[in-house]
Short mmCIF file of C-alpha atoms in Angstrom, two decimals:
data_model
loop_
_atom_site.label_atom_id
_atom_site.label_comp_id
_atom_site.label_asym_id
_atom_site.label_seq_id
_atom_site.Cartn_x
_atom_site.Cartn_y
_atom_site.Cartn_z
CA UNK A 305 0.00 -0.12 -0.15
CA UNK A 306 2.69 2.31 0.88
CA UNK A 307 4.66 1.61 -2.01
CA UNK A 308 1.48 2.49 -4.10
CA UNK A 309 0.99 5.32 -2.63
CA UNK A 310 4.67 6.33 -3.13
CA UNK A 311 4.49 5.31 -7.06
CA UNK A 312 2.84 8.95 -7.69
CA UNK A 313 5.24 10.98 -5.44
CA UNK A 314 8.25 9.27 -7.19
CA UNK A 315 6.93 9.76 -10.33
CA UNK A 316 6.38 13.63 -9.73
CA UNK A 317 10.00 13.48 -8.19
CA UNK A 318 11.55 12.08 -11.42
CA UNK A 319 9.56 14.29 -13.77
CA UNK A 320 10.72 17.37 -11.56
CA UNK A 321 14.11 16.28 -11.76
CA UNK A 322 14.25 15.59 -15.58
CA UNK A 323 13.13 18.96 -15.83
CA UNK A 324 15.70 20.51 -13.61
CA UNK A 325 18.08 18.37 -15.71
CA UNK A 326 16.30 19.83 -18.66
CA UNK A 327 17.28 23.24 -17.23
CA UNK A 328 20.74 22.63 -16.07
CA UNK A 329 21.14 21.40 -19.60
CA UNK A 330 19.33 24.39 -21.16
CA UNK A 331 22.31 26.43 -18.94
CA UNK A 332 24.86 24.62 -20.43
CA UNK A 333 23.90 24.98 -24.11
CA UNK A 334 24.67 28.77 -23.73
CA UNK A 335 26.76 29.47 -26.84
CA UNK A 336 29.95 31.25 -26.84
CA UNK A 337 28.09 34.80 -27.63
CA UNK A 338 25.28 34.14 -25.18
CA UNK A 339 27.70 33.78 -22.10
CA UNK A 340 29.08 36.73 -23.15
CA UNK A 341 25.87 38.71 -23.80
CA UNK A 342 24.44 37.25 -20.30
CA UNK A 343 27.37 38.60 -18.55
CA UNK A 344 27.84 42.05 -20.29
CA UNK A 345 24.32 42.52 -19.11
CA UNK A 346 24.76 41.44 -15.46
CA UNK A 347 27.70 44.06 -15.48
CA UNK A 348 25.50 46.99 -16.98
CA UNK A 349 22.79 46.06 -14.50
CA UNK A 350 25.34 46.41 -11.66
CA UNK A 351 26.78 49.61 -12.92
CA UNK A 352 23.07 50.88 -13.41
CA UNK A 353 22.83 50.26 -9.41
CA UNK A 354 26.49 50.99 -9.07
CA UNK A 355 26.32 54.00 -6.50
CA UNK A 356 23.50 52.60 -4.36
CA UNK A 357 25.29 49.17 -4.10
CA UNK A 358 28.72 50.32 -2.98
CA UNK A 359 31.81 48.23 -3.25
CA UNK A 360 30.76 45.45 -1.05
CA UNK A 361 27.00 45.41 -2.77
CA UNK A 362 28.53 45.21 -6.43
CA UNK A 363 31.24 42.47 -5.46
CA UNK A 364 28.37 40.38 -3.93
CA UNK A 365 26.31 40.58 -6.97
CA UNK A 366 29.17 40.30 -9.43
CA UNK A 367 30.67 37.18 -7.90
CA UNK A 368 28.42 34.64 -9.18
CA UNK A 369 28.42 36.56 -12.41
CA UNK A 370 31.95 36.17 -13.09
CA UNK A 371 32.24 32.81 -11.46
CA UNK A 372 30.01 31.26 -13.98
CA UNK A 373 31.32 33.07 -17.10
CA UNK A 374 34.82 33.12 -16.39
CA UNK A 375 37.08 29.79 -16.25
CA UNK A 376 39.08 31.30 -13.37
CA UNK A 377 41.04 28.23 -12.32
CA UNK A 378 41.96 27.93 -15.75
CA UNK A 379 42.99 31.76 -16.08
CA UNK A 380 44.75 31.68 -12.63
CA UNK A 381 46.73 28.78 -13.76
CA UNK A 382 47.57 30.51 -17.34
CA UNK A 383 48.53 33.46 -15.56
CA UNK A 384 51.37 31.59 -13.41
CA UNK A 385 52.67 29.79 -16.34
CA UNK A 386 55.25 27.24 -15.85
CA UNK A 387 55.55 28.35 -12.15
CA UNK A 388 52.18 26.44 -11.54
CA UNK A 389 53.88 23.26 -11.61
CA UNK A 390 56.47 24.24 -8.83
CA UNK A 391 53.75 25.29 -6.21
CA UNK A 392 52.08 22.99 -3.94
CA UNK A 393 48.50 21.87 -4.15
CA UNK A 394 47.63 23.98 -1.34
CA UNK A 395 49.34 27.09 -2.70
CA UNK A 396 47.61 26.70 -6.18
CA UNK A 397 44.46 26.44 -4.26
CA UNK A 398 45.13 29.35 -2.13
CA UNK A 399 46.21 31.34 -5.47
CA UNK A 400 43.20 30.52 -7.23
CA UNK A 401 41.37 31.65 -4.63
CA UNK A 402 42.55 35.04 -4.14
CA UNK A 403 42.87 35.19 -7.69
CA UNK A 404 39.22 34.98 -8.21
CA UNK A 405 38.72 37.30 -5.41
CA UNK A 406 40.77 39.90 -7.16
CA UNK A 407 39.26 39.70 -10.44
CA UNK A 408 35.90 39.90 -9.24
CA UNK A 409 37.21 43.09 -6.58
CA UNK A 410 38.41 44.49 -10.11
CA UNK A 411 35.37 44.52 -11.56
CA UNK A 412 33.48 45.95 -9.06
CA UNK A 413 35.61 48.74 -8.59
CA UNK A 414 36.52 49.52 -12.55
CA UNK A 415 32.57 49.40 -13.58
CA UNK A 416 31.10 51.50 -10.49
CA UNK A 417 28.62 53.48 -12.32
CA UNK A 418 26.40 53.95 -15.01
CA UNK A 419 26.59 57.00 -17.88
CA UNK A 420 24.63 55.91 -20.82
CA UNK A 421 27.53 53.17 -21.56
CA UNK A 422 26.15 50.13 -24.01
CA UNK A 423 27.79 46.82 -24.88
CA UNK A 424 27.33 45.58 -28.42
CA UNK A 425 28.30 42.05 -29.75
CA UNK A 426 29.66 42.93 -33.47
CA UNK A 427 30.83 39.27 -34.52
CA UNK A 428 32.60 36.19 -33.70
CA UNK A 429 35.47 33.94 -34.80
CA UNK A 430 36.62 30.05 -34.29
CA UNK A 431 40.32 29.79 -33.27
CA UNK A 432 42.28 26.99 -34.63
CA UNK A 433 42.41 25.40 -31.13
CA UNK A 434 39.01 24.98 -30.79
CA UNK A 435 37.94 28.36 -29.07
CA UNK A 436 35.91 31.26 -29.94
CA UNK A 437 36.38 34.69 -30.05
CA UNK A 438 33.74 37.18 -29.52
CA UNK A 439 34.32 40.76 -30.72
CA UNK A 440 32.40 43.35 -29.05
CA UNK A 441 32.38 46.97 -27.98
CA UNK A 442 31.64 49.53 -25.31
CA UNK A 443 30.09 52.69 -26.18
CA UNK A 444 30.72 55.75 -23.77
CA UNK A 445 28.85 58.78 -24.51
CA UNK A 446 31.16 61.90 -25.54
CA UNK A 447 34.38 59.02 -25.66
CA UNK A 448 35.82 56.73 -27.83
CA UNK A 449 34.33 53.04 -28.11
CA UNK A 450 36.39 50.64 -26.09
CA UNK A 451 37.06 47.49 -28.22
CA UNK A 452 36.76 44.07 -26.29
CA UNK A 453 37.30 40.63 -27.83
CA UNK A 454 36.54 38.10 -25.54
CA UNK A 455 38.35 34.52 -25.74
CA UNK A 456 36.24 31.48 -24.60
CA UNK A 457 36.95 28.15 -24.39
CA UNK A 458 34.45 24.96 -23.59
CA UNK A 459 35.29 23.48 -20.44
CA UNK A 460 33.28 20.57 -20.96
CA UNK A 461 30.19 21.64 -19.46
CA UNK A 462 29.95 25.29 -20.71
CA UNK A 463 31.51 27.77 -22.71
CA UNK A 464 33.77 30.01 -20.44
CA UNK A 465 35.94 33.26 -20.78
CA UNK A 466 39.51 32.98 -20.52
CA UNK A 467 40.93 36.01 -21.94
CA UNK A 468 39.69 39.54 -22.68
CA UNK A 469 41.53 41.91 -25.05
CA UNK A 470 40.58 45.50 -24.64
CA UNK A 471 41.88 47.83 -27.79
CA UNK A 472 44.37 45.02 -28.48
CA UNK A 473 45.66 44.66 -24.82
CA UNK A 474 45.46 41.29 -23.26
CA UNK A 475 44.41 40.94 -19.77
CA UNK A 476 45.99 37.59 -19.69
CA UNK A 477 49.33 37.96 -21.24
CA UNK A 478 49.60 41.63 -19.03
CA UNK A 479 48.61 39.71 -15.88
CA UNK A 480 51.21 36.49 -16.77
CA UNK A 481 54.03 38.71 -17.60
CA UNK A 482 53.21 40.97 -14.28
CA UNK A 483 52.57 37.73 -11.78
CA UNK A 484 55.66 35.84 -13.13
CA UNK A 485 57.89 38.79 -12.71
CA UNK A 486 56.85 38.75 -9.05
CA UNK A 487 56.79 35.07 -8.28
CA UNK A 488 60.32 34.84 -9.80
CA UNK A 489 61.49 37.97 -8.14
CA UNK A 490 60.29 37.97 -4.71
CA UNK A 491 58.51 34.70 -4.33
CA UNK A 492 54.92 32.94 -3.84
CA UNK A 493 54.24 35.04 -0.15
CA UNK A 494 55.07 37.77 -1.69
CA UNK A 495 52.72 37.68 -4.63
CA UNK A 496 49.92 36.57 -2.24
CA UNK A 497 50.44 39.65 -0.15
CA UNK A 498 50.59 42.04 -3.49
CA UNK A 499 47.17 40.31 -4.35
CA UNK A 500 45.43 40.65 -0.99
CA UNK A 501 46.75 44.37 -0.86
CA UNK A 502 45.00 45.14 -3.98
CA UNK A 503 41.66 43.38 -2.94
CA UNK A 504 42.11 45.53 0.24
CA UNK A 505 42.75 48.82 -1.51
CA UNK A 506 39.58 48.09 -3.79
CA UNK A 507 37.36 47.36 -1.04
CA UNK A 508 38.38 50.75 0.89
CA UNK A 509 37.46 52.68 -2.00
CA UNK A 510 33.44 53.62 -2.54
CA UNK B 982 83.00 87.28 -11.88
CA UNK B 983 80.90 84.56 -13.04
CA UNK B 984 77.55 84.96 -13.91
CA UNK B 985 75.11 82.40 -12.79
CA UNK B 986 74.35 80.58 -15.78
CA UNK B 987 70.80 80.14 -17.04
CA UNK B 988 69.55 76.27 -17.14
CA UNK B 989 69.76 76.10 -21.19
CA UNK B 990 73.53 77.13 -20.56
CA UNK B 991 73.79 74.55 -18.00
CA UNK B 992 72.19 71.70 -20.18
CA UNK B 993 74.60 72.62 -23.00
CA UNK B 994 77.70 72.61 -20.86
CA UNK B 995 76.77 69.09 -19.92
CA UNK B 996 76.21 69.74 -16.21
CA UNK B 997 72.90 69.14 -16.19
CA UNK B 998 72.60 65.36 -17.60
CA UNK B 999 75.41 64.91 -15.48
CA UNK B 1000 73.81 65.76 -12.50
CA UNK B 1001 70.38 63.88 -13.74
CA UNK B 1002 72.31 60.83 -14.44
CA UNK B 1003 74.18 60.65 -11.07
CA UNK B 1004 70.72 61.27 -9.70
CA UNK B 1005 69.45 57.83 -10.84
CA UNK B 1006 72.63 56.28 -10.49
CA UNK B 1007 72.42 57.34 -6.81
CA UNK B 1008 69.05 55.85 -6.06
CA UNK B 1009 69.76 52.98 -7.80
CA UNK B 1010 72.38 52.55 -5.54
CA UNK B 1011 70.41 53.33 -2.39
CA UNK B 1012 67.91 50.93 -3.56
CA UNK B 1013 68.40 47.25 -2.21
CA UNK B 1014 66.91 44.62 -4.20
CA UNK B 1015 68.22 41.37 -3.37
CA UNK B 1016 66.31 39.52 -6.13
CA UNK B 1017 68.37 41.50 -8.93
CA UNK B 1018 70.72 38.78 -9.97
CA UNK B 1019 68.22 36.30 -10.05
CA UNK B 1020 66.03 37.86 -12.58
CA UNK B 1021 65.93 35.86 -15.68
CA UNK B 1022 66.94 37.34 -18.65
CA UNK B 1023 64.40 38.71 -21.08
CA UNK B 1024 64.54 38.41 -24.78
CA UNK B 1025 61.95 41.83 -25.23
CA UNK B 1026 63.78 43.77 -22.09
CA UNK B 1027 67.66 42.89 -22.28
CA UNK B 1028 68.24 46.26 -20.41
CA UNK B 1029 65.90 45.62 -17.66
CA UNK B 1030 68.12 46.32 -14.68
CA UNK B 1031 69.07 49.78 -16.27
CA UNK B 1032 65.59 50.42 -17.22
CA UNK B 1033 64.14 49.42 -13.83
CA UNK B 1034 66.47 52.33 -12.39
CA UNK B 1035 65.23 54.81 -14.90
CA UNK B 1036 61.85 53.98 -14.45
CA UNK B 1037 62.24 54.48 -10.63
CA UNK B 1038 63.70 57.97 -11.57
CA UNK B 1039 61.20 58.74 -13.87
CA UNK B 1040 58.52 57.48 -10.90
CA UNK B 1041 60.52 59.88 -8.76
CA UNK B 1042 60.12 62.83 -11.17
CA UNK B 1043 56.57 62.33 -11.63
CA UNK B 1044 55.99 62.25 -7.83
CA UNK B 1045 57.69 65.25 -6.84
CA UNK B 1046 57.43 67.31 -9.89
CA UNK B 1047 55.09 66.76 -12.70
CA UNK B 1048 52.43 64.98 -10.79
CA UNK B 1049 52.05 67.94 -8.07
CA UNK B 1050 51.92 70.44 -11.10
CA UNK B 1051 49.35 68.66 -12.83
CA UNK B 1052 47.38 68.23 -10.38
CA UNK B 1053 47.47 71.73 -9.48
CA UNK B 1054 46.49 72.48 -13.15
CA UNK B 1055 43.71 69.88 -13.12
CA UNK B 1056 42.48 71.58 -9.84
CA UNK B 1057 42.76 75.32 -10.78
CA UNK B 1058 41.60 74.98 -14.39
CA UNK B 1059 38.14 74.41 -15.10
CA UNK B 1060 37.22 71.56 -17.12
CA UNK B 1061 36.39 73.28 -20.45
CA UNK B 1062 39.53 75.08 -20.47
CA UNK B 1063 41.56 71.66 -20.20
CA UNK B 1064 39.57 70.00 -22.82
CA UNK B 1065 39.91 73.22 -25.27
CA UNK B 1066 43.64 72.90 -24.29
CA UNK B 1067 43.99 69.06 -25.07
CA UNK B 1068 41.83 69.59 -28.24
CA UNK B 1069 43.96 72.42 -29.66
CA UNK B 1070 47.23 70.35 -29.24
CA UNK B 1071 45.70 67.15 -30.58
CA UNK B 1072 44.82 69.44 -33.93
CA UNK B 1073 48.30 70.68 -34.01
CA UNK B 1074 49.48 67.03 -33.93
CA UNK B 1075 47.09 66.24 -36.83
CA UNK B 1076 49.60 67.82 -39.32
CA UNK B 1077 52.07 64.94 -38.14
CA UNK B 1078 49.25 62.54 -38.49
CA UNK B 1079 48.75 63.65 -42.03
CA UNK B 1080 52.24 63.57 -42.92
CA UNK B 1081 52.65 59.51 -41.31
CA UNK B 1082 49.15 58.83 -43.05
CA UNK B 1083 51.20 59.57 -46.44
CA UNK B 1084 54.28 57.95 -45.75
CA UNK B 1085 52.27 54.61 -44.93
CA UNK B 1086 50.45 55.13 -48.10
CA UNK B 1087 47.02 55.56 -46.46
CA UNK B 1088 45.66 57.91 -48.73
CA UNK B 1089 41.82 58.12 -47.73
CA UNK B 1090 42.67 58.25 -43.76
CA UNK B 1091 45.03 61.11 -44.99
CA UNK B 1092 42.25 62.89 -47.18
CA UNK B 1093 40.19 62.51 -43.56
CA UNK B 1094 42.74 63.98 -41.34
CA UNK B 1095 43.59 66.88 -43.30
CA UNK B 1096 39.93 67.56 -43.73
CA UNK B 1097 39.79 67.01 -39.93
CA UNK B 1098 42.35 69.09 -39.56
CA UNK B 1099 41.00 71.99 -41.88
CA UNK B 1100 37.65 71.95 -40.06
CA UNK B 1101 38.78 72.15 -36.37
CA UNK B 1102 41.47 75.00 -37.30
CA UNK B 1103 38.78 77.32 -38.85
CA UNK B 1104 35.01 76.21 -37.38
CA UNK B 1105 36.63 74.74 -34.39
CA UNK B 1106 38.45 77.97 -33.27
CA UNK B 1107 42.26 77.17 -33.97
CA UNK B 1108 41.57 73.69 -32.69
CA UNK B 1109 39.95 74.59 -29.05
CA UNK B 1110 36.77 72.83 -30.03
CA UNK B 1111 36.49 69.09 -31.63
CA UNK B 1112 34.18 69.97 -34.41
CA UNK B 1113 35.23 67.31 -36.67
CA UNK B 1114 33.85 64.58 -34.21
CA UNK B 1115 30.25 65.19 -34.35
CA UNK B 1116 31.06 64.83 -38.43
CA UNK B 1117 31.82 61.35 -37.62
CA UNK B 1118 35.54 62.51 -38.47
CA UNK B 1119 37.27 60.07 -36.18
CA UNK B 1120 40.56 60.91 -34.87
CA UNK B 1121 43.36 58.57 -35.76
CA UNK B 1122 46.57 58.13 -34.19
CA UNK B 1123 49.95 57.89 -36.12
CA UNK B 1124 53.27 58.69 -35.83
CA UNK B 1125 56.66 57.84 -37.34
CA UNK B 1126 57.52 55.04 -35.03
CA UNK B 1127 54.21 53.23 -36.49
CA UNK B 1128 55.31 54.56 -40.18
CA UNK B 1129 58.87 52.53 -39.57
CA UNK B 1130 56.93 49.53 -38.47
CA UNK B 1131 54.85 49.62 -41.69
CA UNK B 1132 58.31 49.83 -43.30
CA UNK B 1133 59.56 46.77 -41.72
CA UNK B 1134 62.04 48.18 -39.27
CA UNK B 1135 61.75 46.09 -36.06
CA UNK B 1136 61.13 47.57 -32.72
CA UNK B 1137 64.28 46.47 -31.02
CA UNK B 1138 64.32 46.29 -27.09
CA UNK B 1139 62.00 48.02 -24.90
CA UNK B 1140 64.08 51.08 -23.52
CA UNK B 1141 62.97 53.55 -20.56
CA UNK B 1142 63.88 57.08 -21.46
CA UNK B 1143 64.98 59.40 -18.56
CA UNK B 1144 61.94 61.75 -18.17
CA UNK B 1145 60.08 60.37 -21.22
CA UNK B 1146 59.40 56.81 -20.35
CA UNK B 1147 58.74 54.01 -21.92
CA UNK B 1148 59.93 53.65 -25.78
CA UNK B 1149 61.92 51.26 -27.85
CA UNK B 1150 65.06 51.42 -30.02
CA UNK B 1151 62.98 52.08 -32.90
CA UNK B 1152 60.69 54.77 -30.92
CA UNK B 1153 63.83 57.24 -30.54
CA UNK B 1154 64.78 57.99 -34.20
CA UNK B 1155 60.75 57.91 -34.60
CA UNK B 1156 60.06 60.41 -31.79
CA UNK B 1157 63.20 62.54 -33.12
CA UNK B 1158 61.26 62.85 -36.37
CA UNK B 1159 57.74 63.48 -34.94
CA UNK B 1160 59.41 66.21 -33.02
CA UNK B 1161 61.07 67.90 -35.74
CA UNK B 1162 57.47 67.44 -37.82
CA UNK B 1163 55.36 68.93 -35.04
CA UNK B 1164 55.06 72.89 -34.86
CA UNK B 1165 54.93 73.01 -31.08
CA UNK B 1166 58.39 72.24 -31.09
CA UNK B 1167 58.94 75.41 -32.50
CA UNK B 1168 56.83 77.78 -30.25
CA UNK B 1169 57.83 79.79 -27.38
CA UNK B 1170 58.80 77.90 -23.90
CA UNK B 1171 55.71 78.67 -22.05
CA UNK B 1172 53.38 76.49 -24.95
CA UNK B 1173 55.91 73.94 -24.81
CA UNK B 1174 55.46 73.80 -21.01
CA UNK B 1175 51.39 74.04 -21.56
CA UNK B 1176 51.90 71.16 -23.80
CA UNK B 1177 53.80 68.80 -21.55
CA UNK B 1178 51.42 70.01 -18.50
CA UNK B 1179 48.71 68.54 -21.15
CA UNK B 1180 49.88 65.22 -22.12
CA UNK B 1181 50.68 64.53 -18.24
CA UNK B 1182 47.14 65.49 -17.02
CA UNK B 1183 45.89 63.41 -19.69
CA UNK B 1184 47.89 60.40 -18.64
CA UNK B 1185 46.50 60.64 -15.25
CA UNK B 1186 43.61 57.98 -15.78
CA UNK B 1187 46.34 55.69 -17.08
CA UNK B 1188 48.78 56.30 -14.32
CA UNK B 1189 46.20 55.90 -11.55
CA UNK B 1190 44.90 52.51 -13.22
CA UNK B 1191 48.68 50.91 -13.19
CA UNK B 1192 48.66 52.09 -9.65
CA UNK B 1193 45.74 50.22 -8.48
CA UNK B 1194 46.26 47.09 -10.99
CA UNK B 1195 49.73 46.40 -11.07
CA UNK B 1196 51.44 44.26 -8.81
CA UNK B 1197 55.00 44.78 -10.33
CA UNK B 1198 54.20 48.50 -12.21
CA UNK B 1199 57.36 48.20 -14.22
CA UNK B 1200 56.49 45.34 -15.80
CA UNK B 1201 52.75 46.06 -16.38
CA UNK B 1202 53.94 49.32 -17.86
CA UNK B 1203 56.27 47.55 -20.28
CA UNK B 1204 53.56 45.01 -21.24
CA UNK B 1205 50.55 47.28 -21.53
CA UNK B 1206 52.81 49.84 -23.67
CA UNK B 1207 54.59 47.26 -26.25
CA UNK B 1208 51.03 45.47 -26.79
CA UNK B 1209 49.39 48.96 -27.33
CA UNK B 1210 52.08 50.00 -29.79
CA UNK B 1211 51.73 47.07 -31.64
CA UNK B 1212 47.91 47.45 -31.67
CA UNK B 1213 48.52 50.83 -32.95
CA UNK B 1214 51.12 49.76 -35.65
CA UNK B 1215 49.25 46.96 -37.30
CA UNK B 1216 45.75 49.12 -37.01
CA UNK B 1217 44.05 46.60 -34.57
CA UNK B 1218 45.03 43.39 -37.19
CA UNK B 1219 47.43 41.92 -34.98
CA UNK B 1220 46.23 38.91 -34.13
CA UNK B 1221 49.30 38.16 -31.85
CA UNK B 1222 47.15 38.97 -28.86
CA UNK B 1223 43.83 37.16 -30.05
CA UNK B 1224 45.80 34.12 -30.78
CA UNK B 1225 46.99 33.77 -26.74
CA UNK B 1226 45.18 30.81 -25.12
CA UNK B 1227 46.86 28.19 -22.95
CA UNK B 1228 48.55 26.67 -25.47
CA UNK B 1229 49.62 29.63 -27.34
CA UNK B 1230 51.04 31.09 -24.07
CA UNK B 1231 53.12 28.06 -23.50
CA UNK B 1232 54.58 28.10 -26.80
CA UNK B 1233 55.35 31.63 -26.34
CA UNK B 1234 57.19 30.94 -23.04
CA UNK B 1235 59.07 27.68 -24.73
CA UNK B 1236 60.19 30.06 -27.59
CA UNK B 1237 61.29 32.84 -25.21
CA UNK B 1238 63.31 30.38 -23.25
CA UNK B 1239 64.83 28.86 -25.93
CA UNK B 1240 65.89 32.39 -27.53
CA UNK B 1241 67.31 33.24 -24.42
CA UNK B 1242 69.98 30.76 -24.56
CA UNK B 1243 71.26 32.22 -27.75
CA UNK B 1244 70.72 35.87 -26.91
CA UNK B 1245 73.10 35.30 -23.76
CA UNK B 1246 76.12 33.83 -25.74
CA UNK B 1247 76.40 37.59 -27.58
CA UNK B 1248 75.40 39.49 -24.56
CA UNK B 1249 77.67 42.33 -23.08
CA UNK B 1250 78.91 41.26 -19.47
CA UNK B 1251 77.17 43.50 -16.79
CA UNK B 1252 79.34 46.10 -14.89
CA UNK B 1253 77.83 47.41 -11.86
CA UNK B 1254 75.89 50.40 -13.01
CA UNK B 1255 75.12 48.46 -16.53
CA UNK B 1256 77.01 51.21 -18.50
CA UNK B 1257 78.20 48.81 -21.12
CA UNK B 1258 74.44 48.15 -21.32
CA UNK B 1259 73.81 52.17 -21.84
CA UNK B 1260 76.52 52.12 -24.44
CA UNK B 1261 75.23 48.90 -26.13
CA UNK B 1262 71.67 50.84 -26.45
CA UNK B 1263 73.26 53.83 -27.90
CA UNK B 1264 74.66 51.43 -30.65
CA UNK B 1265 71.28 50.04 -30.75
CA UNK B 1266 69.68 53.34 -31.40
CA UNK B 1267 72.48 54.11 -34.05
CA UNK B 1268 71.59 50.79 -35.71
CA UNK B 1269 68.02 52.07 -35.94
CA UNK B 1270 68.58 55.23 -37.19
CA UNK B 1271 70.59 53.39 -40.07
CA UNK B 1272 67.67 50.84 -40.31
CA UNK B 1273 65.16 54.21 -40.70
CA UNK B 1274 67.84 55.73 -43.59
CA UNK B 1275 67.71 52.23 -45.50
CA UNK B 1276 63.67 52.18 -44.86
CA UNK B 1277 63.50 55.58 -46.22
CA UNK B 1278 65.65 54.73 -49.35
CA UNK B 1279 63.56 51.34 -49.92
CA UNK B 1280 60.38 53.50 -49.80
CA UNK B 1281 61.66 55.53 -52.42
CA UNK B 1282 62.70 53.00 -54.67
CA UNK B 1283 59.37 51.61 -54.24
CA UNK B 1284 57.86 55.17 -54.86
CA UNK B 1285 59.98 54.88 -57.99
CA UNK B 1286 58.94 51.66 -59.39
CA UNK B 1287 55.47 52.50 -58.88
CA UNK B 1288 55.87 55.41 -61.13
CA UNK B 1289 57.89 53.48 -63.59
CA UNK B 1290 54.74 50.86 -63.39
CA UNK B 1291 52.20 53.35 -63.51
CA UNK B 1292 53.98 54.73 -66.91
CA UNK B 1293 54.06 51.19 -68.24
CA UNK B 1294 50.55 50.87 -67.22
CA UNK B 1295 49.48 53.95 -69.21
CA UNK B 1296 51.04 52.53 -72.28
CA UNK B 1297 49.12 49.26 -72.09
CA UNK B 1298 45.98 48.76 -74.60
CA UNK B 1299 42.76 49.70 -73.01
CA UNK B 1300 41.63 46.02 -72.33
CA UNK B 1301 44.48 45.01 -69.91
CA UNK B 1302 43.78 48.19 -67.75
CA UNK B 1303 40.18 46.63 -67.07
CA UNK B 1304 41.78 43.93 -65.23
#
């Protein structure tokens, strides 16, 4: 009897589960262009209420937006380059954590208010190594457009941003030179201290 | 009785450059940097130790002299005056832009930039107002360093020039040519000072960004400068940066490491203050001037060939011209 009563509930659960699976699948099926479009939308929304949110509010709202659209672990690994292999597992984890925090803090600091800016996606290209580059630009009223090229890779579940090239300057290449210089010249602890200083400086500003 | 010399005389006598040089050397000596010896060789920046000292010196000059003057200028001058000054100097620079457009055979862009200069110099009241922008005439950025890049002159190693900042070996003849072509170089000293002040005030945002974002400001400045210049020289068509992904970066790294082995062989022995490297830099700058002269000659012969081909074309039957 009990089993009979459970059957409809189990069936309902199964249906719900499959729907959730379907939703997860729909999320995974976002194209590279859609990932960029969604992220830019989230960034603009935070900019529009940037002043009311303050740094902490912008940081909280952007954390998920950045973590689900960027492959932060992969970015951290590329930024550290060959030095990555020399780090212990604990150091790698610490570095990825503070790197993720710094990335979000940097977004929260640099996109703090709104004065009519708009993102437009222009085109997309496939790279020879199976990636996609989404070409976009940011229009700023009364100023020159800023060209943004997003490089994305499929991490198995979804397309994730691994590099942003702003007006020809690659964020990944810039960070790799900067981080490896500190790591080679001053060591891991100095690198961690400097990253934490940057996060702290960003958070002190409005 | 000896009369006190003016600063121009001091500079000509070579005393001021000596003071400046000794200042940055002293600042370099006073700084303890334990990791200096361990710094790996960098193909694009073989003079990193000397460059870092000049960077520190420039930073000091900016902190104590240029920065405060620029802050005062931005504080006391109304925004519309600052914009007017920036527009006027940008407009004068367009003469240089048009010149380089033509040297790079960008004739359509050259015509647009000539129009831009004409409109802003007249309707825009001697360039104080950027009227051309509202007519969709975009401000292009061309200089002689980019022209040399188009002509195939390699950029050479990265250099930090005292008082002036980041450059490359190719940038030295580039800057010399641009200075010679820019009318601002021939006007009264107060205008030149205003031009420098305007340049520093306009760089405020970029300098603040470096302060906020860079872990090692020297490396951050070097990398962003080199990438920015490459992007300008190729008019944004360079795919060097867009091609960077995980494998690409690793390949770059391997390439840089393998290149270092051969470069080290012919490298000058480093003395304490890097004088050897400095003198080597001057040799490289001279080489770059030589390459520039060669590039001029090649461009000239290309133009001659163009004229020749054109005359041949005129002699061809009409049906050939269609193709």
